[in-house]
PDB file of N, CA and C in Angstrom:
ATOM      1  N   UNK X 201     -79.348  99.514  88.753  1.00 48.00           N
ATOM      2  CA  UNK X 201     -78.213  98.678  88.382  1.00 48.00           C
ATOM      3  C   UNK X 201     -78.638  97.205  88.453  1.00 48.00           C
ATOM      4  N   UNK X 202     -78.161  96.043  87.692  1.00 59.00           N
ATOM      5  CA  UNK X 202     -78.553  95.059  87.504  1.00 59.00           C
ATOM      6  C   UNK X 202     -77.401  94.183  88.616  1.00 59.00           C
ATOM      7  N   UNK X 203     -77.847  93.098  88.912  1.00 76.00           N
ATOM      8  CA  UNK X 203     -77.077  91.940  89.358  1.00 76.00           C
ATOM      9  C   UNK X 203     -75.828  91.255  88.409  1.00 76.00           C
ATOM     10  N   UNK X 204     -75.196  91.072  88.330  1.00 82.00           N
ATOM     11  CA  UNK X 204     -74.421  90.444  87.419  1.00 82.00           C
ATOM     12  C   UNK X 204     -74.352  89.182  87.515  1.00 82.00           C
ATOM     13  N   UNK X 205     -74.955  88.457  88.801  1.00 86.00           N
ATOM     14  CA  UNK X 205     -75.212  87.224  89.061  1.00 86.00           C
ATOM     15  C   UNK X 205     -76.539  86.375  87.842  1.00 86.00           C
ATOM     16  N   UNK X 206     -77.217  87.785  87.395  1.00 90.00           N
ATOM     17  CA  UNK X 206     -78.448  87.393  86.700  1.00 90.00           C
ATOM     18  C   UNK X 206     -77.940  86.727  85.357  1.00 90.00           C
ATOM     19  N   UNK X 207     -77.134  87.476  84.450  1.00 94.00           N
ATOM     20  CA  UNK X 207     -76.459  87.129  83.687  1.00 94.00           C
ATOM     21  C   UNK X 207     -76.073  85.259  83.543  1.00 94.00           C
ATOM     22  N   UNK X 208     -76.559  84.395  82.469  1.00 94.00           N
ATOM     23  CA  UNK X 208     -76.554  83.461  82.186  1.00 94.00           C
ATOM     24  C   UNK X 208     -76.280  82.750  80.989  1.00 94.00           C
ATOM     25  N   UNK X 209     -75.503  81.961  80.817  1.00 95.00           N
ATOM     26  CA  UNK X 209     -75.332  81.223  79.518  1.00 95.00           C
ATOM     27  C   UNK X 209     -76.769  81.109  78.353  1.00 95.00           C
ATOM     28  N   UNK X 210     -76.548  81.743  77.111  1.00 95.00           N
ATOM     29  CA  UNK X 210     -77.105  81.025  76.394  1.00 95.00           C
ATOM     30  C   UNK X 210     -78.288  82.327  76.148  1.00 95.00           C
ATOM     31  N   UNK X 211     -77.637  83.838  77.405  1.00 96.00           N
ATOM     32  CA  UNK X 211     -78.747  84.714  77.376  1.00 96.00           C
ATOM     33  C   UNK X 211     -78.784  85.420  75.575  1.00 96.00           C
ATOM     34  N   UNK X 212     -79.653  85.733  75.421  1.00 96.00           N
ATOM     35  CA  UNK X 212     -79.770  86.582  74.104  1.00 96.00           C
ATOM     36  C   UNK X 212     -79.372  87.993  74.420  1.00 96.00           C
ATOM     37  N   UNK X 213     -78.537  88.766  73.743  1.00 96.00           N
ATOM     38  CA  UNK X 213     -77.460  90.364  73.899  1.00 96.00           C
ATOM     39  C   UNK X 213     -78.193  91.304  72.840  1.00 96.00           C
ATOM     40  N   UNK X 214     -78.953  92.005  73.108  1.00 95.00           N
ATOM     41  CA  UNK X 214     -79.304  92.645  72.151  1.00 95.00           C
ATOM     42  C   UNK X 214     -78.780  94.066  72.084  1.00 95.00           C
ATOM     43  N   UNK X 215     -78.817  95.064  71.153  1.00 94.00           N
ATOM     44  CA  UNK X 215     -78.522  96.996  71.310  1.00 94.00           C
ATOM     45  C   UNK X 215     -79.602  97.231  71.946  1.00 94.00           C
ATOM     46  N   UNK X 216     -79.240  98.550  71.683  1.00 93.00           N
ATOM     47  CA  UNK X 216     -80.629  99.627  72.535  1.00 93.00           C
ATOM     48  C   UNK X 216     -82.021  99.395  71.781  1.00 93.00           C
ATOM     49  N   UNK X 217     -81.870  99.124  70.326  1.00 93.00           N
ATOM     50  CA  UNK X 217     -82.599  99.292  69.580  1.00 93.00           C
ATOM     51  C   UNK X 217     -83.445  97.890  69.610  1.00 93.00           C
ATOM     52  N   UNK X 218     -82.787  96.703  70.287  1.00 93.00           N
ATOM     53  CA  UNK X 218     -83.471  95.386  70.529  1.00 93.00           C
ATOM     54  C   UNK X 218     -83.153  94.385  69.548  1.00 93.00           C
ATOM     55  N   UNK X 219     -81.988  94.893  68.713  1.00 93.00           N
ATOM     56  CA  UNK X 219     -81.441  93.867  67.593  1.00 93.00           C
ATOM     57  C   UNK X 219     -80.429  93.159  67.852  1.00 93.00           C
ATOM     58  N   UNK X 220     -80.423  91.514  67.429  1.00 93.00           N
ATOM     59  CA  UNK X 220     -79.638  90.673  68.408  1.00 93.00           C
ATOM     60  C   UNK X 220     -78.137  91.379  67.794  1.00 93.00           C
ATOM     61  N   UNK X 221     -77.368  90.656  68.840  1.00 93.00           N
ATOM     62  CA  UNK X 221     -75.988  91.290  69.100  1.00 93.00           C
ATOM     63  C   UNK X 221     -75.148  89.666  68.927  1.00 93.00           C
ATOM     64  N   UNK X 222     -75.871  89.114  70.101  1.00 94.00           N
ATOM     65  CA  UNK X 222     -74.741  87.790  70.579  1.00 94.00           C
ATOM     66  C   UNK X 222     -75.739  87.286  71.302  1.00 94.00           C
ATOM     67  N   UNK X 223     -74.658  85.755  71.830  1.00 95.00           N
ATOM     68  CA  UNK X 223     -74.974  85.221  73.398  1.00 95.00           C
ATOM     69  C   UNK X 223     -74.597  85.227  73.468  1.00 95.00           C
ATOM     70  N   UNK X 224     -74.671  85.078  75.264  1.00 96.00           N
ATOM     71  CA  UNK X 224     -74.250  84.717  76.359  1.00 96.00           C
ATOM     72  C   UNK X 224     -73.095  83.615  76.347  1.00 96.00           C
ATOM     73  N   UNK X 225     -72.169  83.476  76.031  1.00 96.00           N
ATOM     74  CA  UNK X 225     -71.143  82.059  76.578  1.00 96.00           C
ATOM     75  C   UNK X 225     -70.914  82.185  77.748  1.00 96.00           C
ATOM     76  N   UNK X 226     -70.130  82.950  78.728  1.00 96.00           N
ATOM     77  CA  UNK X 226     -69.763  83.206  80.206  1.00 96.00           C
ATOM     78  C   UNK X 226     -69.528  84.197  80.443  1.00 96.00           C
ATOM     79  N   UNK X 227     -69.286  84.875  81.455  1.00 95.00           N
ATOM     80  CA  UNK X 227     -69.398  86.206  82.633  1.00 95.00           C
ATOM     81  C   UNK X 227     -67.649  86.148  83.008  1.00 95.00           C
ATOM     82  N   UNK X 228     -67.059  86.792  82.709  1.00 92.00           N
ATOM     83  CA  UNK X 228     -65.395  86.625  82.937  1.00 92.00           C
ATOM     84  C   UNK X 228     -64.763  87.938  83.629  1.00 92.00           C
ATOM     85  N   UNK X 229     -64.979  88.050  84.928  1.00 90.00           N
ATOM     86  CA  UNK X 229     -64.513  89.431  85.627  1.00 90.00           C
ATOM     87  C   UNK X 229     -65.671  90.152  85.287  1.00 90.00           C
ATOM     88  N   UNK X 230     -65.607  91.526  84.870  1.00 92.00           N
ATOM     89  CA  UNK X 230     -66.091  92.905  84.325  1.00 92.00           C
ATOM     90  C   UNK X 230     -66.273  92.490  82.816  1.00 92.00           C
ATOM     91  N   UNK X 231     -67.245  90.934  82.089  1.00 94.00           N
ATOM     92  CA  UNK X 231     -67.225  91.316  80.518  1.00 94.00           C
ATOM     93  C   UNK X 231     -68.101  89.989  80.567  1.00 94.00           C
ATOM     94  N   UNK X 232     -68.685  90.048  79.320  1.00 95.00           N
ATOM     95  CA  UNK X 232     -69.622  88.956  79.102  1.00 95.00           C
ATOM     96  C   UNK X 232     -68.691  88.563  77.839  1.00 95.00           C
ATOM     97  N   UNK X 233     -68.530  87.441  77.680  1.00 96.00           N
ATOM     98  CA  UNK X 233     -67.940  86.604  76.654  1.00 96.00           C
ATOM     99  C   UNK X 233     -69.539  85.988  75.696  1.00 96.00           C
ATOM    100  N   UNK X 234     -69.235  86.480  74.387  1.00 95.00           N
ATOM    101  CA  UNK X 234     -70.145  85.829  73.287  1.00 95.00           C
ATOM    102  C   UNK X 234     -69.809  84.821  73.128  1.00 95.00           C
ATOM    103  N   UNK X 235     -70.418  83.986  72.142  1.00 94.00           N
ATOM    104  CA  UNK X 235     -70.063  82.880  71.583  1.00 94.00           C
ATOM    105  C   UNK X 235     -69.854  83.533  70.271  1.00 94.00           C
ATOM    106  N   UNK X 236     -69.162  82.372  69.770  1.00 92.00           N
ATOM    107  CA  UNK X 236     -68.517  82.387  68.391  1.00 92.00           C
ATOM    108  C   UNK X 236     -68.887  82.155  67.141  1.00 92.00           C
ATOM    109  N   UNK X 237     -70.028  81.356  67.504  1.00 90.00           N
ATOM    110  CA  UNK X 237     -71.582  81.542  66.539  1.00 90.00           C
ATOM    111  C   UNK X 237     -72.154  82.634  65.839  1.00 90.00           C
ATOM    112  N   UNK X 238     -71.903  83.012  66.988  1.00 84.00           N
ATOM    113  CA  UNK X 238     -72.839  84.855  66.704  1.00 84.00           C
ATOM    114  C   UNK X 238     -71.388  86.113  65.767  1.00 84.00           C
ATOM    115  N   UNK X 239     -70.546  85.620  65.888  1.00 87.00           N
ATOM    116  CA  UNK X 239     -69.274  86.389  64.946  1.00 87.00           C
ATOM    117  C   UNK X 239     -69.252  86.076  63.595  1.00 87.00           C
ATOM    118  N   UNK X 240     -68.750  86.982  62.837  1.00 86.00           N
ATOM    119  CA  UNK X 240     -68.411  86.406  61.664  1.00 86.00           C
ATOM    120  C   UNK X 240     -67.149  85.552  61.351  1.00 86.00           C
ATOM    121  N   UNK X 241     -66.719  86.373  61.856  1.00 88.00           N
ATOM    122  CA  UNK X 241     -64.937  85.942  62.170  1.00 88.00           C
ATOM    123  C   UNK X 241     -64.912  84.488  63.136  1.00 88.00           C
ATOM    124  N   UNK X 242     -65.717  83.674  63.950  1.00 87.00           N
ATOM    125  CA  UNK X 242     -65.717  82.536  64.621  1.00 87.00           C
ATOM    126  C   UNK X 242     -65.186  83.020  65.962  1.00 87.00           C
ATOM    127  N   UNK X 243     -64.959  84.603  66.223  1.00 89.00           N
ATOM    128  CA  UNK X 243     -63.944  84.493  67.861  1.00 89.00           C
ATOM    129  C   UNK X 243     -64.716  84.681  68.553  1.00 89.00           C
ATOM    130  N   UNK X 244     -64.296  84.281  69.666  1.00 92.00           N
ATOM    131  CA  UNK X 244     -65.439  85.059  71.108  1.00 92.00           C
ATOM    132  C   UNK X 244     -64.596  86.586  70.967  1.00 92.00           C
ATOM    133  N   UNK X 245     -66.122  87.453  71.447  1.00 93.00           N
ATOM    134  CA  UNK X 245     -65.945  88.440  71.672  1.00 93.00           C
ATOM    135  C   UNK X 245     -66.359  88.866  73.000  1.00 93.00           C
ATOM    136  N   UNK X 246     -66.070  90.125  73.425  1.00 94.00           N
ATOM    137  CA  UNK X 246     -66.397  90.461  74.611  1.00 94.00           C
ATOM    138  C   UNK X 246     -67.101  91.919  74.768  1.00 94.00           C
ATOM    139  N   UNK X 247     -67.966  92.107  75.644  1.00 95.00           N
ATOM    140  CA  UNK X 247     -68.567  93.396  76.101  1.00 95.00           C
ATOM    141  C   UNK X 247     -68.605  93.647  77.309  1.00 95.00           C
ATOM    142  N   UNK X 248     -68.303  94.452  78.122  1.00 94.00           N
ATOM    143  CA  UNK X 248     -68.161  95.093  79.336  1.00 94.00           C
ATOM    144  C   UNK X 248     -69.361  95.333  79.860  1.00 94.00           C
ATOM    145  N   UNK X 249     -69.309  94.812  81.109  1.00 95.00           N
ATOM    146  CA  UNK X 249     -70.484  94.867  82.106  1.00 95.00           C
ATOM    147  C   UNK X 249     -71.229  96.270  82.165  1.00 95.00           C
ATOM    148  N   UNK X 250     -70.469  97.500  82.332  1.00 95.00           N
ATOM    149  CA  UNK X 250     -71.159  98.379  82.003  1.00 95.00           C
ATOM    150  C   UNK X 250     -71.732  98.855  81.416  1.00 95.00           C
ATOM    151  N   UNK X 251     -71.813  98.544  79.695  1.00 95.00           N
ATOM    152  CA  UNK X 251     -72.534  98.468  78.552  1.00 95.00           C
ATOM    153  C   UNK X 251     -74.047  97.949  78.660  1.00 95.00           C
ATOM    154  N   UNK X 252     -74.338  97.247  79.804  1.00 95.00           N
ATOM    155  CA  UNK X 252     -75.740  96.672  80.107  1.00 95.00           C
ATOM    156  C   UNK X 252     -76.559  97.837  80.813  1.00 95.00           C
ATOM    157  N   UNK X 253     -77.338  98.192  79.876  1.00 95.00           N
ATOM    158  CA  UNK X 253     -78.689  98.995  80.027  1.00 95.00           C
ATOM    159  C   UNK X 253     -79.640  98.018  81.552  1.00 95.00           C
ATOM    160  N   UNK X 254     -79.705  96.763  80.858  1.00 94.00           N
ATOM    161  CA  UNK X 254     -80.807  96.128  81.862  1.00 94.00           C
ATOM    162  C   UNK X 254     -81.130  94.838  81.490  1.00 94.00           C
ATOM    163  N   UNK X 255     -81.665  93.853  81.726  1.00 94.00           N
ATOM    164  CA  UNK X 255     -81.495  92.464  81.697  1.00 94.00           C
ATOM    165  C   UNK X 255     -83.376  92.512  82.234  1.00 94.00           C
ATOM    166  N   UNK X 256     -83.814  92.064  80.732  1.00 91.00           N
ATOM    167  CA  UNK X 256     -85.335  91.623  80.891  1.00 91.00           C
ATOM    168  C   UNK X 256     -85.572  89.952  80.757  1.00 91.00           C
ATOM    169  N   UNK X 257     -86.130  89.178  81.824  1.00 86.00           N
ATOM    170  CA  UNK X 257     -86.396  87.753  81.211  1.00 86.00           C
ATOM    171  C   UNK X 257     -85.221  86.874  80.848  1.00 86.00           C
ATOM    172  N   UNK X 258     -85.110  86.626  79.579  1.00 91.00           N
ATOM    173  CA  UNK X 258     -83.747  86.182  79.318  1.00 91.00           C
ATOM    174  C   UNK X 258     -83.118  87.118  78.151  1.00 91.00           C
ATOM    175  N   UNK X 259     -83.330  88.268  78.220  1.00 96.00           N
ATOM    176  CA  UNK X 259     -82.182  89.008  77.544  1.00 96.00           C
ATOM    177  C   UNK X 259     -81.966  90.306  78.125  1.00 96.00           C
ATOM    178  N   UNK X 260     -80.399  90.516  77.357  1.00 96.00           N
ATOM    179  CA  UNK X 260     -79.965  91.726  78.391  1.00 96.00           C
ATOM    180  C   UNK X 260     -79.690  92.717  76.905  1.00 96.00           C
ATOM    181  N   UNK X 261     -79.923  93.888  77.702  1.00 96.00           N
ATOM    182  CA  UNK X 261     -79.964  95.294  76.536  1.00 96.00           C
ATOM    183  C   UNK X 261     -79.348  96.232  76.994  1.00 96.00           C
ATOM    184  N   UNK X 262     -78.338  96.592  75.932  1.00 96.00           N
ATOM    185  CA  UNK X 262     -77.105  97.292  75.723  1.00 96.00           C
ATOM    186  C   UNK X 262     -77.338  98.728  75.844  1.00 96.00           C
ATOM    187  N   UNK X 263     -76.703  99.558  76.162  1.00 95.00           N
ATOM    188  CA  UNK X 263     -76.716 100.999  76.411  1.00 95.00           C
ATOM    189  C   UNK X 263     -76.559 101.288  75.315  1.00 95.00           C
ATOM    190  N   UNK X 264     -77.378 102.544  75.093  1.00 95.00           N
ATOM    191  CA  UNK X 264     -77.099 103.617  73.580  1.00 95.00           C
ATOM    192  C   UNK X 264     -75.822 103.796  73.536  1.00 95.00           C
ATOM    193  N   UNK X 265     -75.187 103.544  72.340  1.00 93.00           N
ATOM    194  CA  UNK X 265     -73.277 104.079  72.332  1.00 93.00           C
ATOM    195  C   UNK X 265     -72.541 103.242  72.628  1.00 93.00           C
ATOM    196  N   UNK X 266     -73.371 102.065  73.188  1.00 93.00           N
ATOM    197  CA  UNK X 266     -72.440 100.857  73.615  1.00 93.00           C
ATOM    198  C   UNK X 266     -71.566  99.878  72.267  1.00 93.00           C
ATOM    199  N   UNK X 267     -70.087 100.323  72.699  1.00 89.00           N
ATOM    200  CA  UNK X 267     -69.301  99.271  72.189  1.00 89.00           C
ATOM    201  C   UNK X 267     -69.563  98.427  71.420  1.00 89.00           C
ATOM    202  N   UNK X 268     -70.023  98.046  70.577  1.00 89.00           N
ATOM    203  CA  UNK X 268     -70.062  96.565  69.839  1.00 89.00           C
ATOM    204  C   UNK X 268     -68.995  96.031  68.937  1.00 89.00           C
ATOM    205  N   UNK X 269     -68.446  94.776  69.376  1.00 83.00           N
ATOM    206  CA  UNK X 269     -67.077  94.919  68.129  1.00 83.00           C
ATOM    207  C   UNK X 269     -67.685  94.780  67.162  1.00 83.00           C
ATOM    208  N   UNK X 270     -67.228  94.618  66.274  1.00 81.00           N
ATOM    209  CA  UNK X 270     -67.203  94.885  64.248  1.00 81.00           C
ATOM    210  C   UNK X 270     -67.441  93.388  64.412  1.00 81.00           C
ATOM    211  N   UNK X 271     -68.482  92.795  63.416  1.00 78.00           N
ATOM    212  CA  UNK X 271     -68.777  91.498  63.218  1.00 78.00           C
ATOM    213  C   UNK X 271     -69.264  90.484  63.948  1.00 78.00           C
ATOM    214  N   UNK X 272     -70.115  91.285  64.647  1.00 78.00           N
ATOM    215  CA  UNK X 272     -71.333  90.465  65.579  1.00 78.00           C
ATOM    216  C   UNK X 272     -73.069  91.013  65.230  1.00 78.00           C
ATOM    217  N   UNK X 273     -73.885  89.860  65.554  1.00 71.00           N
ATOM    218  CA  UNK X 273     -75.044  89.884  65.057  1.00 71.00           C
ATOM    219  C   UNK X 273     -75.362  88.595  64.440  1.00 71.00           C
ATOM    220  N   UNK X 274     -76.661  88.573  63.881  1.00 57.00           N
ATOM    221  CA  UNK X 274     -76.975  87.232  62.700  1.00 57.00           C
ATOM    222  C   UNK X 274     -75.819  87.267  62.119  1.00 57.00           C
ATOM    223  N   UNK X 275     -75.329  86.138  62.030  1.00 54.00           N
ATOM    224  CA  UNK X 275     -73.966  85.814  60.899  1.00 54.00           C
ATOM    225  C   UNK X 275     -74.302  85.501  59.239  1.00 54.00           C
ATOM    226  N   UNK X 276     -76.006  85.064  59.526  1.00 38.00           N
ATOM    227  CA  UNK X 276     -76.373  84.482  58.614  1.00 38.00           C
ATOM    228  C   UNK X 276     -77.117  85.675  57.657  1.00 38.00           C
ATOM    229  N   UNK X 277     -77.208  86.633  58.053  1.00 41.00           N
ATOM    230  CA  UNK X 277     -77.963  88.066  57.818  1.00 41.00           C
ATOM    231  C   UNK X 277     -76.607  88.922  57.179  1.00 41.00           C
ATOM    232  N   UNK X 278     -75.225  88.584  57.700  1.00 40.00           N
ATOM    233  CA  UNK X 278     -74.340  89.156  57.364  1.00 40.00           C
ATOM    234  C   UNK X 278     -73.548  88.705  56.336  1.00 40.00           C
ATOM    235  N   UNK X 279     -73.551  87.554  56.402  1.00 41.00           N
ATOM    236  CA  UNK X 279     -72.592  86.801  54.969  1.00 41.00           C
ATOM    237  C   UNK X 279     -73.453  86.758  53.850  1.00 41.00           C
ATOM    238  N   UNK X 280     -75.097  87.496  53.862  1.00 39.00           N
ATOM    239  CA  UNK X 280     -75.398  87.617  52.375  1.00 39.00           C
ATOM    240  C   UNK X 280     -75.540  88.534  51.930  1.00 39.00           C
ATOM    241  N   UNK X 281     -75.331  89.785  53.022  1.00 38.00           N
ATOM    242  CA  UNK X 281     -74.509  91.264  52.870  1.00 38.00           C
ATOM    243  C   UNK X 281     -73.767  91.359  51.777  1.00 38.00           C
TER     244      UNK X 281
END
C-alpha cells in the first residue's frame, strides 16, 4: 500500500497500461483532484485513492479496471479525434 502523503501536485496519473490520464492538482479526503488541463470538458475531475496501483518517482499508476471519467488524457490527442 502506498502513503498518500507521497502524492503531490503537478504528479503525472497514468492507467495500468502507463498512458497519461491527468495531474495531480490536490489530494481532497479519499480522491486526487486533476487539473482541468488534462479534461476536455475544462472540469476537475476526480479519482479515488484506491484506484492507485503504486506511485513510482513522480508518477502514480492506476489499477487495471480503474475508474477513469470520460474525457481525460492528452486533450490535445483528443480534440483531433
Amino acid at each position: 500500500m502506498f502513503e498518500k502523503l507521497r502524492i503531490k501536485e503537478h504528479m503525472e496519473v497514468a492507467n495500468s497500461e502507463g498512458l497519461h490520464v491527468g495531474t495531480v492538482d490536490a489530494v481532497q479526503d479519499d480522491a486526487i483532484k486533476l487539473t482541468k488541463s488534462d479534461s476536455a470538458d475544462d472540469m476537475h475531475h476526480f479519482l479515488s485513492l484506491e484506484d492507485v496501483e503504486k506511485i513510482d518517482d513522480n508518477r502514480i499508476y492506476l489499477k487495471e479496471g480503474a475508474r477513469i471519467p470520460e474525457g481525460l488524457g492528452n486533450k490535445a490527442v483528443m480534440e483531433d479525434a
